[in-house]
């Protein structure tokens, strides 16, 4: 006797009844397959928003207890929440969205995850297969749209292949360089029946296997490491992605070599901020010592970073004299921006293990004598105190606000996310992270609106931890609707808003580069954040006074639910190294000038220095050091006289070409320098035209005087430091 079962299925858009034997009855719906596959993958949390094309999956979600669903208020927020969840746990984040606008709203989060190497799986609903291409309601070419912003994506047209594809999606998201994937599931595939395939039954041979380590190149790297006079370790987010073993090995390598270490924005926490070898973050908003060390090193060990433009500045001037080693799991990231001498492709942990073991076999040697001298230079750069700022007793400086937040929260089990802008950089500069996976921010894409939903994903994963989102008011408003999510799920996330009533980073660059024309960078209509909090039934705190800041922060910490902290800060602050550059604190009377005859090219050379600057190879480096520290140009002027004529009026020195870039930053053309020398001004006898347009030769008896502003162009112009009047003899 045959045992049969009546089963209903979708055919050509219509419900049909079939009689199936027991073998066929083992089939389950596509929607069930999705949920079963997620459980098989160990998924415990999904962030999403329902819609028509994904309703069968949501119906199955309703009928199970193993997966928690977090209902966000916007699909972009779902992807950022999944990113926060993934980065704080090391797991893969999962998102549900519907077709059309649901899927397109996820594109920003997918792109953000791709650039920052965050593993997430987005499962999107799609219109039925027979409607695809017909401009059906809420239809969009999801696979086509997301192809450039995912590691891989699939359109599933056969329910029998659904389980296999989902398992492969998780494998792709988490393997190699992690990243986002998308699985687009038409509605009829969700309704139709198919067999379930278990995770361990999937062939994953399509995943590219890690290449073997080039032992000859490894030995060459160790040769260079042992002899290095000015080494530095440059770590990135790839170290954290590689896992706890890689973190442990990195710290062992730093301890064993005593090399200084710096990090990218996404690499913070891979080495403890309290560690004695830590130079702070590098790059455009990094510390002076980190950038000077990168520029001046002779051996660079880059691990899990990609030499992006915020680190390199001008690539033709980036660390010009160093032997560069690049360890990365992604071959496409190697030699993409910066050409390196030693590419080592593979998992950071595996390569680290091989490198350290081989180095120890050879005696664990370093160039201790030269390394000691290198550390002296590094410590001298540290004395610049590039992150210092002038505090105020009247207004809250944003740097001070973050410093106090650090001091009052560092003893807690703390996770921090940020939005994007000035506040993000201040958080990176002034918050210290001792462990990885505690710092979540948008790096490569710079996504405003990232931080709030990310903090929700973090808090879901770590319900008993202190989760703080350091935000700017403009960026925070981009996903403010997630207040509803925080309230609904009783998530005690703290929104620490540095409110400067500006689009701070935009305003900053308009000030510096666009003649202070503040085109649409003012926030003219901001909400009352305290009342906004109250409207959602949560706590709002406003702080406008430095002397009340500590108590207000403590109140935020101790409140058991979500909080909006409206911290009003100085709107004029800019986010870069201290405005008091090297020369900004130098008195005019310490500037000395000498004149030297250089007979080789029949010219005179005016050089200058400041007290306390040591000479290198007989050439004083005072000015280049000062200008490099400034990250900008000095105002430079000169005047002259021929014979007994009085000195001319001060003229601006316009030197076209050349740059001074201790930070590898492009500097203004107002720097005085000879073409091949950055320490002074050449006066050539043979030039018949005087600077500024006058005529005549530089004859004996000609007088010359130079003055340099004691504040760089990134600061307010200050007093000029004048050389003595120099007479050519």
XYZ file of C-alpha atoms in Angstrom:
729
model
C 0.000 0.000 0.000
C 1.247 3.450 -0.894
C 0.885 6.121 1.755
C 0.023 9.469 0.262
C -0.340 13.008 1.569
C -2.227 15.969 0.225
C 0.216 18.887 -0.191
C -0.460 22.390 -1.430
C 2.147 24.202 -3.519
C 2.517 27.243 -5.761
C 2.551 26.629 -9.495
C 2.530 29.486 -11.964
C 1.237 31.756 -9.290
C -1.702 29.532 -8.363
C -2.268 27.244 -5.389
C -2.476 23.605 -6.439
C -3.107 20.333 -4.561
C -0.929 17.287 -5.154
C -0.776 13.769 -3.778
C 2.766 12.978 -2.684
C 4.317 9.750 -1.436
C 6.195 9.674 1.902
C 9.549 10.261 0.235
C 8.225 13.462 -1.218
C 6.603 14.329 2.089
C 10.082 14.811 3.597
C 10.209 18.032 1.713
C 9.671 21.319 3.525
C 8.890 24.799 2.237
C 11.579 27.199 1.142
C 10.705 29.468 4.059
C 11.267 26.584 6.475
C 14.545 25.797 4.751
C 15.753 29.352 5.349
C 15.006 29.216 9.070
C 16.403 25.690 9.446
C 19.612 26.699 7.634
C 20.090 29.698 9.918
C 19.654 27.545 13.009
C 22.105 25.037 11.535
C 24.598 27.903 11.127
C 24.256 28.826 14.805
C 22.380 32.081 14.174
C 20.630 33.387 17.281
C 19.721 36.923 16.179
C 18.342 38.462 13.002
C 17.816 42.178 12.304
C 15.146 43.007 9.805
C 11.971 44.600 8.533
C 9.088 42.577 7.011
C 7.358 43.185 3.708
C 5.206 41.385 1.192
C 7.935 39.468 -0.630
C 9.476 38.001 2.515
C 6.313 37.259 4.504
C 6.560 33.435 4.182
C 9.963 33.551 5.918
C 8.588 35.837 8.621
C 5.708 33.406 9.092
C 8.158 30.577 9.755
C 10.179 32.874 12.013
C 7.033 33.368 14.083
C 6.687 29.616 14.624
C 10.126 28.958 16.161
C 11.915 29.962 19.376
C 15.630 29.641 18.609
C 16.176 32.838 16.636
C 15.483 36.275 18.079
C 14.317 38.916 15.621
C 15.029 42.622 16.183
C 12.569 44.847 14.365
C 14.424 47.960 13.246
C 12.772 51.101 11.847
C 14.776 51.241 8.613
C 16.552 48.596 6.540
C 19.821 50.578 6.520
C 19.721 50.389 10.300
C 19.262 46.618 10.091
C 22.525 46.235 8.179
C 24.455 48.535 10.548
C 23.015 46.728 13.568
C 24.155 43.436 12.028
C 27.607 44.997 11.515
C 27.781 46.045 15.162
C 26.673 42.582 16.230
C 29.230 40.897 13.964
C 32.198 43.091 14.860
C 31.612 42.888 18.597
C 31.127 39.091 18.632
C 33.204 37.719 15.752
C 30.041 36.025 14.429
C 28.220 36.627 11.160
C 25.409 39.179 11.263
C 22.112 38.319 9.564
C 19.528 40.637 8.009
C 16.038 40.144 6.562
C 14.670 42.685 4.066
C 11.867 42.637 1.562
C 12.064 43.266 -2.171
C 12.418 46.612 -3.927
C 12.975 49.476 -1.486
C 13.691 47.068 1.361
C 16.639 45.658 -0.545
C 17.826 48.990 -1.937
C 17.764 50.497 1.552
C 20.308 47.861 2.565
C 22.860 48.930 -0.044
C 24.625 51.478 2.187
C 25.153 48.908 4.922
C 26.341 46.296 2.425
C 28.892 48.730 0.987
C 30.025 49.752 4.453
C 30.518 46.099 5.409
C 32.407 45.397 2.184
C 34.879 48.234 2.717
C 35.399 47.420 6.398
C 35.512 43.617 5.967
C 32.477 42.848 8.120
C 30.764 39.468 7.573
C 26.999 39.803 7.178
C 24.404 37.748 5.293
C 21.405 39.610 3.903
C 18.410 37.511 2.899
C 16.062 39.520 0.727
C 12.614 38.651 -0.483
C 11.911 38.970 -4.188
C 8.808 38.975 -6.365
C 7.837 35.504 -7.702
C 10.157 34.137 -10.373
C 7.506 34.395 -13.120
C 7.158 38.139 -12.385
C 10.857 39.004 -12.450
C 11.537 41.409 -15.282
C 7.928 42.551 -15.542
C 8.259 45.689 -13.386
C 6.134 44.035 -10.737
C 5.139 45.851 -7.567
C 8.231 46.393 -5.370
C 10.481 44.697 -7.894
C 14.102 45.720 -8.246
C 17.111 43.956 -9.708
C 18.528 43.242 -6.269
C 21.298 40.963 -7.501
C 22.382 43.482 -10.117
C 22.228 46.412 -7.715
C 24.201 44.660 -4.975
C 26.789 42.913 -7.153
C 29.362 45.736 -6.714
C 28.871 45.971 -2.956
C 28.945 42.306 -1.911
C 31.538 39.561 -1.981
C 28.979 37.449 -3.794
C 25.233 37.238 -4.262
C 22.669 34.735 -5.479
C 19.185 34.752 -6.979
C 17.619 31.437 -5.943
C 15.197 30.059 -8.512
C 15.060 26.456 -7.291
C 13.939 25.557 -3.775
C 16.064 22.396 -3.929
C 19.192 24.564 -4.064
C 18.132 27.023 -1.367
C 19.763 25.331 1.642
C 23.022 24.762 -0.204
C 23.190 28.415 -1.288
C 22.514 29.742 2.217
C 25.269 27.570 3.673
C 27.651 28.720 0.937
C 26.672 32.315 1.683
C 27.840 31.931 5.267
C 31.051 30.274 4.106
C 31.818 33.107 1.688
C 30.958 35.841 4.213
C 33.262 34.463 6.889
C 36.187 33.116 4.846
C 39.241 34.923 3.516
C 38.751 38.631 3.848
C 35.302 38.756 5.526
C 32.489 40.693 3.938
C 28.800 40.880 3.053
C 26.821 38.503 0.863
C 23.199 38.575 -0.276
C 20.739 35.808 -1.058
C 17.668 36.914 -3.031
C 14.745 34.518 -2.548
C 11.632 34.907 -4.740
C 8.304 34.504 -3.007
C 7.286 31.388 -4.929
C 10.575 29.721 -3.939
C 9.711 30.445 -0.314
C 6.295 28.766 -0.732
C 7.461 25.808 -2.811
C 8.798 22.594 -1.261
C 12.279 21.132 -1.395
C 14.688 18.941 0.505
C 16.878 20.371 3.241
C 20.636 19.911 2.977
C 22.670 20.101 6.182
C 25.606 22.437 6.666
C 28.137 19.612 6.841
C 26.873 18.127 3.573
C 27.855 21.162 1.494
C 30.883 21.094 -0.778
C 32.949 24.178 0.046
C 35.855 23.340 -2.238
C 34.999 26.417 -4.269
C 36.431 28.496 -1.436
C 39.976 29.417 -2.432
C 42.480 27.722 -0.219
C 45.130 29.790 1.509
C 48.398 29.903 -0.416
C 51.535 28.434 1.082
C 53.997 30.825 2.698
C 57.020 31.812 0.628
C 59.808 30.698 2.980
C 62.528 32.478 0.998
C 60.669 35.752 1.253
C 60.008 35.070 4.933
C 63.753 34.725 5.514
C 64.407 37.940 3.617
C 61.846 39.727 5.819
C 63.546 38.421 8.949
C 66.926 39.558 7.591
C 65.538 43.064 7.267
C 63.833 42.875 10.643
C 67.064 41.918 12.380
C 69.025 44.773 10.806
C 66.328 47.452 10.937
C 67.481 50.755 12.420
C 64.151 52.566 12.329
C 61.389 49.921 12.342
C 57.662 50.293 12.828
C 54.698 47.912 12.960
C 51.604 49.161 11.140
C 48.505 47.154 12.116
C 44.991 47.244 10.721
C 41.565 45.729 11.112
C 42.732 42.533 9.429
C 44.579 41.577 12.602
C 41.327 41.720 14.572
C 39.443 39.836 11.856
C 42.013 37.055 12.045
C 40.999 36.330 15.636
C 42.400 36.079 19.127
C 45.427 34.023 18.081
C 46.609 36.768 15.724
C 46.116 39.382 18.440
C 48.191 37.311 20.856
C 50.970 36.819 18.314
C 51.035 40.520 17.409
C 51.482 41.485 21.042
C 54.194 38.863 21.455
C 56.029 40.201 18.406
C 55.922 43.774 19.714
C 57.146 42.640 23.131
C 59.917 40.507 21.619
C 61.231 43.103 19.173
C 60.478 46.276 21.137
C 59.382 47.883 17.869
C 56.995 50.851 18.030
C 53.485 50.073 16.818
C 50.734 52.178 15.338
C 47.320 51.310 13.958
C 44.608 52.332 11.558
C 41.201 53.512 12.711
C 39.779 49.997 12.438
C 42.776 48.367 14.100
C 42.383 50.115 17.465
C 42.481 47.588 20.282
C 44.708 45.059 18.540
C 47.515 46.395 20.722
C 46.559 47.897 24.101
C 46.403 51.681 24.275
C 48.301 51.526 27.570
C 51.148 49.512 26.017
C 54.599 51.117 26.193
C 55.206 50.671 22.457
C 51.942 52.300 21.403
C 52.226 55.447 19.243
C 48.516 56.004 18.799
C 46.548 56.004 15.595
C 48.245 57.136 12.405
C 46.988 58.926 9.335
C 45.198 62.136 8.575
C 43.897 62.473 12.140
C 46.582 60.433 13.832
C 49.336 61.455 16.196
C 52.450 63.336 15.171
C 54.748 60.611 16.483
C 52.943 57.853 14.575
C 53.084 59.729 11.296
C 56.666 60.879 11.673
C 57.720 57.333 12.511
C 55.900 55.999 9.450
C 57.525 58.634 7.261
C 61.021 58.125 8.626
C 61.163 54.371 9.150
C 63.485 52.064 7.242
C 61.474 48.875 7.917
C 57.688 48.788 7.867
C 55.722 45.699 8.839
C 52.159 46.259 7.627
C 49.672 43.713 8.940
C 46.052 43.543 7.867
C 45.852 47.096 6.551
C 45.426 48.328 2.999
C 47.421 51.579 2.702
C 44.308 53.658 2.128
C 44.491 57.342 1.246
C 43.765 58.529 4.793
C 47.020 56.873 5.805
C 49.284 57.561 2.868
C 48.393 61.073 1.792
C 50.539 61.606 -1.291
C 51.605 58.125 -2.298
C 54.726 59.453 -4.055
C 55.984 60.822 -0.731
C 54.790 58.054 1.573
C 57.565 56.532 3.702
C 60.086 56.890 0.890
C 63.065 55.119 2.466
C 61.455 52.041 3.984
C 61.487 48.356 3.154
C 57.800 47.500 3.250
C 56.328 44.144 4.244
C 52.610 43.648 3.661
C 50.793 40.748 5.341
C 47.203 40.401 4.149
C 44.735 37.655 3.344
C 43.389 39.583 0.360
C 45.764 39.499 -2.636
C 43.877 42.352 -4.295
C 44.860 44.692 -1.448
C 48.593 44.098 -1.935
C 50.457 46.503 -4.246
C 47.174 48.254 -4.946
C 48.070 51.678 -3.557
C 51.641 51.305 -2.335
C 54.214 49.026 -3.918
C 55.838 46.804 -1.307
C 59.049 44.829 -1.337
C 57.715 41.778 0.493
C 54.088 40.665 -0.003
C 53.030 37.826 2.289
C 49.568 36.588 1.344
C 47.584 34.580 3.860
C 45.913 34.540 7.225
C 47.599 36.941 9.604
C 47.716 34.402 12.416
C 49.329 31.714 10.267
C 51.950 34.036 8.806
C 52.666 35.557 12.207
C 53.192 32.123 13.662
C 55.646 31.169 10.922
C 57.485 34.489 11.091
C 57.873 34.504 14.870
C 58.953 30.863 15.022
C 61.540 31.377 12.276
C 62.801 34.568 13.927
C 63.206 32.766 17.246
C 65.012 29.876 15.548
C 67.529 32.413 14.272
C 68.104 33.841 17.743
C 65.351 36.479 18.037
C 67.803 39.241 17.107
C 67.136 42.963 16.623
C 69.462 45.926 16.104
C 69.300 47.071 19.727
C 71.816 49.938 19.443
C 70.078 51.583 16.497
C 66.664 50.767 17.936
C 67.553 52.699 21.093
C 68.431 55.769 19.016
C 65.188 55.356 17.050
C 63.163 55.314 20.247
C 64.866 58.550 21.297
C 63.598 60.189 18.110
C 60.125 58.722 18.618
C 60.004 59.950 22.212
C 61.105 63.407 21.070
C 58.157 63.440 18.680
C 55.887 62.380 21.506
C 56.983 65.463 23.422
C 55.268 67.574 20.775
C 52.007 66.382 22.410
C 50.175 66.679 19.139
C 46.755 65.957 20.636
C 46.994 68.733 23.214
C 44.399 71.487 23.129
C 43.543 74.628 25.034
C 40.783 73.802 27.485
C 38.130 76.236 28.649
C 36.265 76.819 31.894
C 33.352 78.438 30.056
C 32.558 76.066 27.211
C 32.924 72.309 26.871
C 35.707 71.448 24.478
C 34.821 68.291 22.541
C 38.245 66.796 23.297
C 37.661 67.344 26.995
C 34.209 65.743 26.796
C 35.670 62.595 25.254
C 38.551 62.563 27.728
C 36.137 62.665 30.651
C 34.007 59.969 29.030
C 37.120 57.802 28.774
C 38.137 58.387 32.367
C 34.697 57.670 33.799
C 33.891 54.580 31.691
C 37.208 52.782 31.149
C 36.726 50.553 34.211
C 33.419 49.221 32.807
C 32.807 46.343 30.436
C 32.556 48.908 27.662
C 31.846 48.864 23.937
C 31.952 52.030 21.831
C 30.459 52.832 18.454
C 30.587 56.158 16.644
C 28.897 58.061 13.917
C 31.115 59.732 11.306
C 32.713 63.155 11.544
C 34.838 65.191 13.932
C 33.465 63.358 16.973
C 34.597 60.067 15.440
C 38.198 61.284 15.228
C 38.151 62.729 18.745
C 36.841 59.406 20.007
C 39.650 57.566 18.194
C 42.227 59.988 19.603
C 41.104 60.161 23.221
C 39.439 56.823 23.976
C 41.769 53.988 24.846
C 41.046 50.376 23.916
C 42.893 47.552 25.623
C 41.206 44.734 23.715
C 39.899 44.144 20.195
C 36.231 44.100 19.156
C 35.417 46.948 21.550
C 35.469 49.729 18.958
C 32.952 49.858 16.133
C 33.063 52.641 13.576
C 32.608 53.183 9.864
C 36.061 53.387 8.306
C 36.293 53.033 4.545
C 32.855 54.298 3.566
C 32.518 56.912 6.325
C 28.799 56.283 6.767
C 26.887 58.917 8.683
C 24.103 57.216 10.630
C 26.186 54.107 11.326
C 26.740 54.469 15.066
C 23.250 54.374 16.575
C 22.052 51.161 14.885
C 25.515 49.632 15.402
C 25.188 50.308 19.140
C 21.855 48.489 19.066
C 23.461 45.438 17.463
C 26.255 45.535 20.044
C 23.844 45.839 22.949
C 21.739 42.931 21.684
C 24.895 40.809 21.625
C 26.133 42.078 25.012
C 23.028 42.886 27.054
C 24.884 43.458 30.332
C 27.689 45.634 28.948
C 27.944 49.418 28.804
C 27.423 50.390 25.162
C 28.067 54.009 24.170
C 27.589 55.630 20.792
C 29.772 58.737 20.467
C 27.905 60.887 17.982
C 27.600 64.243 16.321
C 24.121 65.676 16.275
C 23.927 65.815 12.452
C 25.128 62.249 11.909
C 22.977 60.889 14.725
C 19.821 62.387 13.212
C 20.253 60.227 10.107
C 19.006 57.150 11.948
C 17.317 58.704 14.967
C 14.229 56.593 14.299
C 16.019 53.682 15.957
C 15.043 55.164 19.293
C 11.921 53.083 18.797
C 14.020 49.922 18.468
C 15.990 50.709 21.616
C 12.795 51.309 23.576
C 10.948 48.276 22.230
C 13.723 45.852 23.165
C 14.737 47.656 26.375
C 18.273 48.197 25.148
C 20.153 50.556 27.501
C 22.301 52.131 24.780
C 23.851 55.496 25.644
C 23.843 58.125 22.893
C 26.646 60.560 23.745
C 26.062 63.435 21.312
C 28.747 66.105 20.874
C 26.406 68.849 19.767
C 28.198 71.685 17.952
C 25.163 72.644 15.846
C 27.260 72.166 12.749
C 28.168 69.588 10.187
C 31.502 69.706 11.958
C 33.862 68.029 9.532
C 32.255 69.771 6.560
C 32.508 73.129 8.332
C 36.142 72.438 9.187
C 37.212 71.865 5.602
C 35.141 74.783 4.370
C 37.081 76.928 6.824
C 40.459 75.599 5.748
C 40.001 75.074 2.019
C 37.020 77.127 0.848
C 37.608 80.591 2.232
C 35.267 80.124 5.197
C 32.270 79.907 2.909
C 30.027 77.712 5.036
C 27.755 76.359 2.363
C 24.902 74.471 4.037
C 26.962 73.216 6.980
C 24.814 74.844 9.660
C 22.077 72.899 11.424
C 19.384 75.557 11.554
C 16.584 73.416 12.964
C 17.688 70.961 15.618
C 15.302 69.176 17.967
C 15.392 69.533 21.715
C 17.147 66.229 22.372
C 15.921 66.044 25.956
C 12.307 66.451 24.876
C 12.894 63.991 22.047
C 14.066 61.461 24.602
C 11.053 62.133 26.768
C 8.761 61.643 23.773
C 10.067 58.067 23.580
C 9.845 57.575 27.310
C 13.589 57.486 27.872
C 16.052 59.676 29.730
C 17.460 62.866 28.252
C 20.410 64.770 29.732
C 21.690 68.161 28.588
C 25.091 69.460 29.656
C 26.487 72.859 28.690
C 29.018 73.539 31.453
C 32.448 71.914 31.937
C 32.052 71.837 35.719
C 28.858 69.750 35.425
C 30.208 67.330 32.851
C 31.472 64.593 35.168
C 28.264 64.409 37.182
C 26.173 64.321 34.005
C 28.256 61.520 32.486
C 28.000 59.533 35.696
C 24.222 60.016 35.648
C 24.153 58.636 32.099
C 26.231 55.616 33.069
C 24.127 54.734 36.083
C 20.738 55.074 34.392
C 19.490 51.531 33.629
C 17.803 52.333 30.319
C 18.608 54.134 27.072
C 19.863 57.716 27.341
C 20.312 60.654 24.995
C 23.152 62.811 26.313
C 23.104 66.233 24.655
C 26.602 67.604 25.247
C 26.932 71.152 23.923
C 30.509 71.724 22.776
C 32.583 74.521 21.279
C 31.461 74.791 17.622
C 34.748 76.346 16.478
C 37.030 73.420 17.312
C 38.808 71.680 14.482
C 39.944 68.112 14.476
C 43.638 67.800 13.817
C 46.856 67.983 15.735
C 47.206 70.816 18.164
C 46.818 74.289 16.737
C 49.873 75.289 18.718
C 52.315 73.825 16.220
C 56.016 73.749 16.946
C 56.604 77.352 16.025
C 53.415 78.593 17.583
C 55.047 78.484 20.968
C 58.396 79.827 19.853
C 59.439 83.355 20.755
C 60.855 85.508 17.976
C 64.115 86.031 19.795
C 65.055 82.353 19.516
C 65.126 82.448 15.739
C 68.641 82.742 14.428
C 69.833 83.074 10.881
C 73.158 82.623 9.224
C 74.296 83.180 5.676
C 76.555 80.776 3.912
C 78.322 81.134 0.604
C 77.941 78.097 -1.574
C 80.582 78.469 -4.200
C 79.607 75.415 -6.208
C 76.692 77.208 -7.793
C 77.793 80.746 -6.971
C 74.876 81.362 -4.682
C 74.166 82.327 -1.142
C 72.063 80.260 1.168
C 70.146 81.682 4.103
C 69.431 79.072 6.751
C 67.620 79.428 10.029
C 67.027 77.417 13.126
C 65.471 77.529 16.555
C 66.992 76.955 19.945
C 67.050 73.331 21.047
C 67.023 71.787 17.596
C 69.966 69.535 16.898
C 71.810 69.433 13.639
C 71.870 66.357 11.454
C 74.999 65.824 9.383
C 75.856 69.461 9.875
C 72.503 70.674 8.527
C 70.012 72.108 10.951
C 66.544 70.540 10.687
C 64.572 73.002 12.773
C 62.373 74.445 10.080
C 61.516 71.207 8.286
C 60.560 69.631 11.612
C 58.403 72.576 12.514
C 56.711 72.796 9.161
C 56.143 69.067 9.065
C 54.456 69.220 12.458
C 52.176 71.990 11.304
C 50.326 69.921 8.711
C 49.947 73.095 6.789
C 51.851 76.049 5.454
C 53.433 78.967 7.198
C 52.990 82.503 6.034
C 56.409 83.510 4.781
C 57.522 87.010 3.805
C 60.759 88.661 2.777
C 62.195 92.118 2.051
C 65.410 93.299 0.513
C 67.542 96.254 -0.401
C 70.338 96.863 -2.863
C 73.277 99.018 -1.833
C 72.295 101.848 0.490
C 68.609 101.721 -0.418
C 66.146 101.174 2.436
C 64.580 97.755 2.879
C 61.534 97.144 0.727
C 58.045 96.440 2.070
C 57.390 92.874 3.192
C 56.455 90.622 0.291
C 54.802 87.226 0.349
C 57.149 84.479 -0.683
C 55.449 82.457 -3.406
C 57.329 79.258 -4.023
C 55.588 77.133 -6.615
C 56.219 73.449 -6.240
C 57.714 71.346 -3.522
C 56.173 70.455 -0.229
C 57.062 69.724 3.309
C 55.180 66.727 4.483
C 56.344 65.172 7.708
C 52.850 63.689 7.589
C 52.920 63.048 3.852
C 50.322 65.792 3.562
C 50.261 68.151 0.622
C 51.339 71.517 1.903
C 50.628 75.004 0.578
C 52.976 76.579 -1.922
C 53.862 79.332 0.490
C 56.804 77.365 1.847
C 60.172 78.967 1.176
C 62.614 76.478 -0.202
C 65.083 75.825 -2.891
C 64.112 73.149 -5.339
C 66.337 70.583 -3.736
C 66.662 71.926 -0.220
C 63.965 72.484 2.350
C 66.061 74.199 4.973
C 66.350 77.703 3.652
C 66.293 80.076 0.725
C 68.823 80.170 -2.074
C 69.886 83.530 -3.486
C 71.475 82.961 -6.856
C 73.855 85.556 -8.299
C 72.939 84.784 -11.836
C 69.246 85.589 -11.508
C 68.747 89.115 -12.881
C 65.313 89.551 -11.249
C 64.913 90.218 -7.570
C 62.153 88.407 -5.655
C 58.944 90.357 -5.867
C 59.655 91.781 -9.284
C 62.578 94.123 -8.635
C 65.579 94.101 -10.943
C 69.284 93.872 -10.381
C 71.799 91.308 -9.351
C 72.518 90.029 -5.872
C 75.677 92.048 -5.565
C 77.922 92.350 -2.568
C 76.214 94.606 -0.098
C 72.705 93.476 -0.979
C 70.533 93.091 2.082
C 67.979 90.380 2.718
C 65.573 89.605 5.526
C 63.073 86.785 5.939
C 60.233 86.310 8.376
C 58.035 83.301 9.095
C 54.686 83.408 10.883
C 54.818 81.688 14.246
C 51.474 80.122 13.488
C 50.813 77.880 10.554
C 47.955 78.501 8.162
C 45.882 75.889 9.992
C 45.935 78.257 12.940
C 45.190 81.945 13.231
C 48.074 83.972 11.878
C 50.353 85.010 14.678
C 53.443 87.121 15.152
C 56.174 86.868 12.584
C 59.588 85.551 13.533
C 62.199 87.634 11.813
C 65.721 86.791 10.772
C 68.339 89.461 11.266
C 69.047 91.689 8.306
C 71.648 89.777 6.326
C 74.186 91.474 4.110
C 75.694 89.526 1.253
C 79.448 89.732 1.367
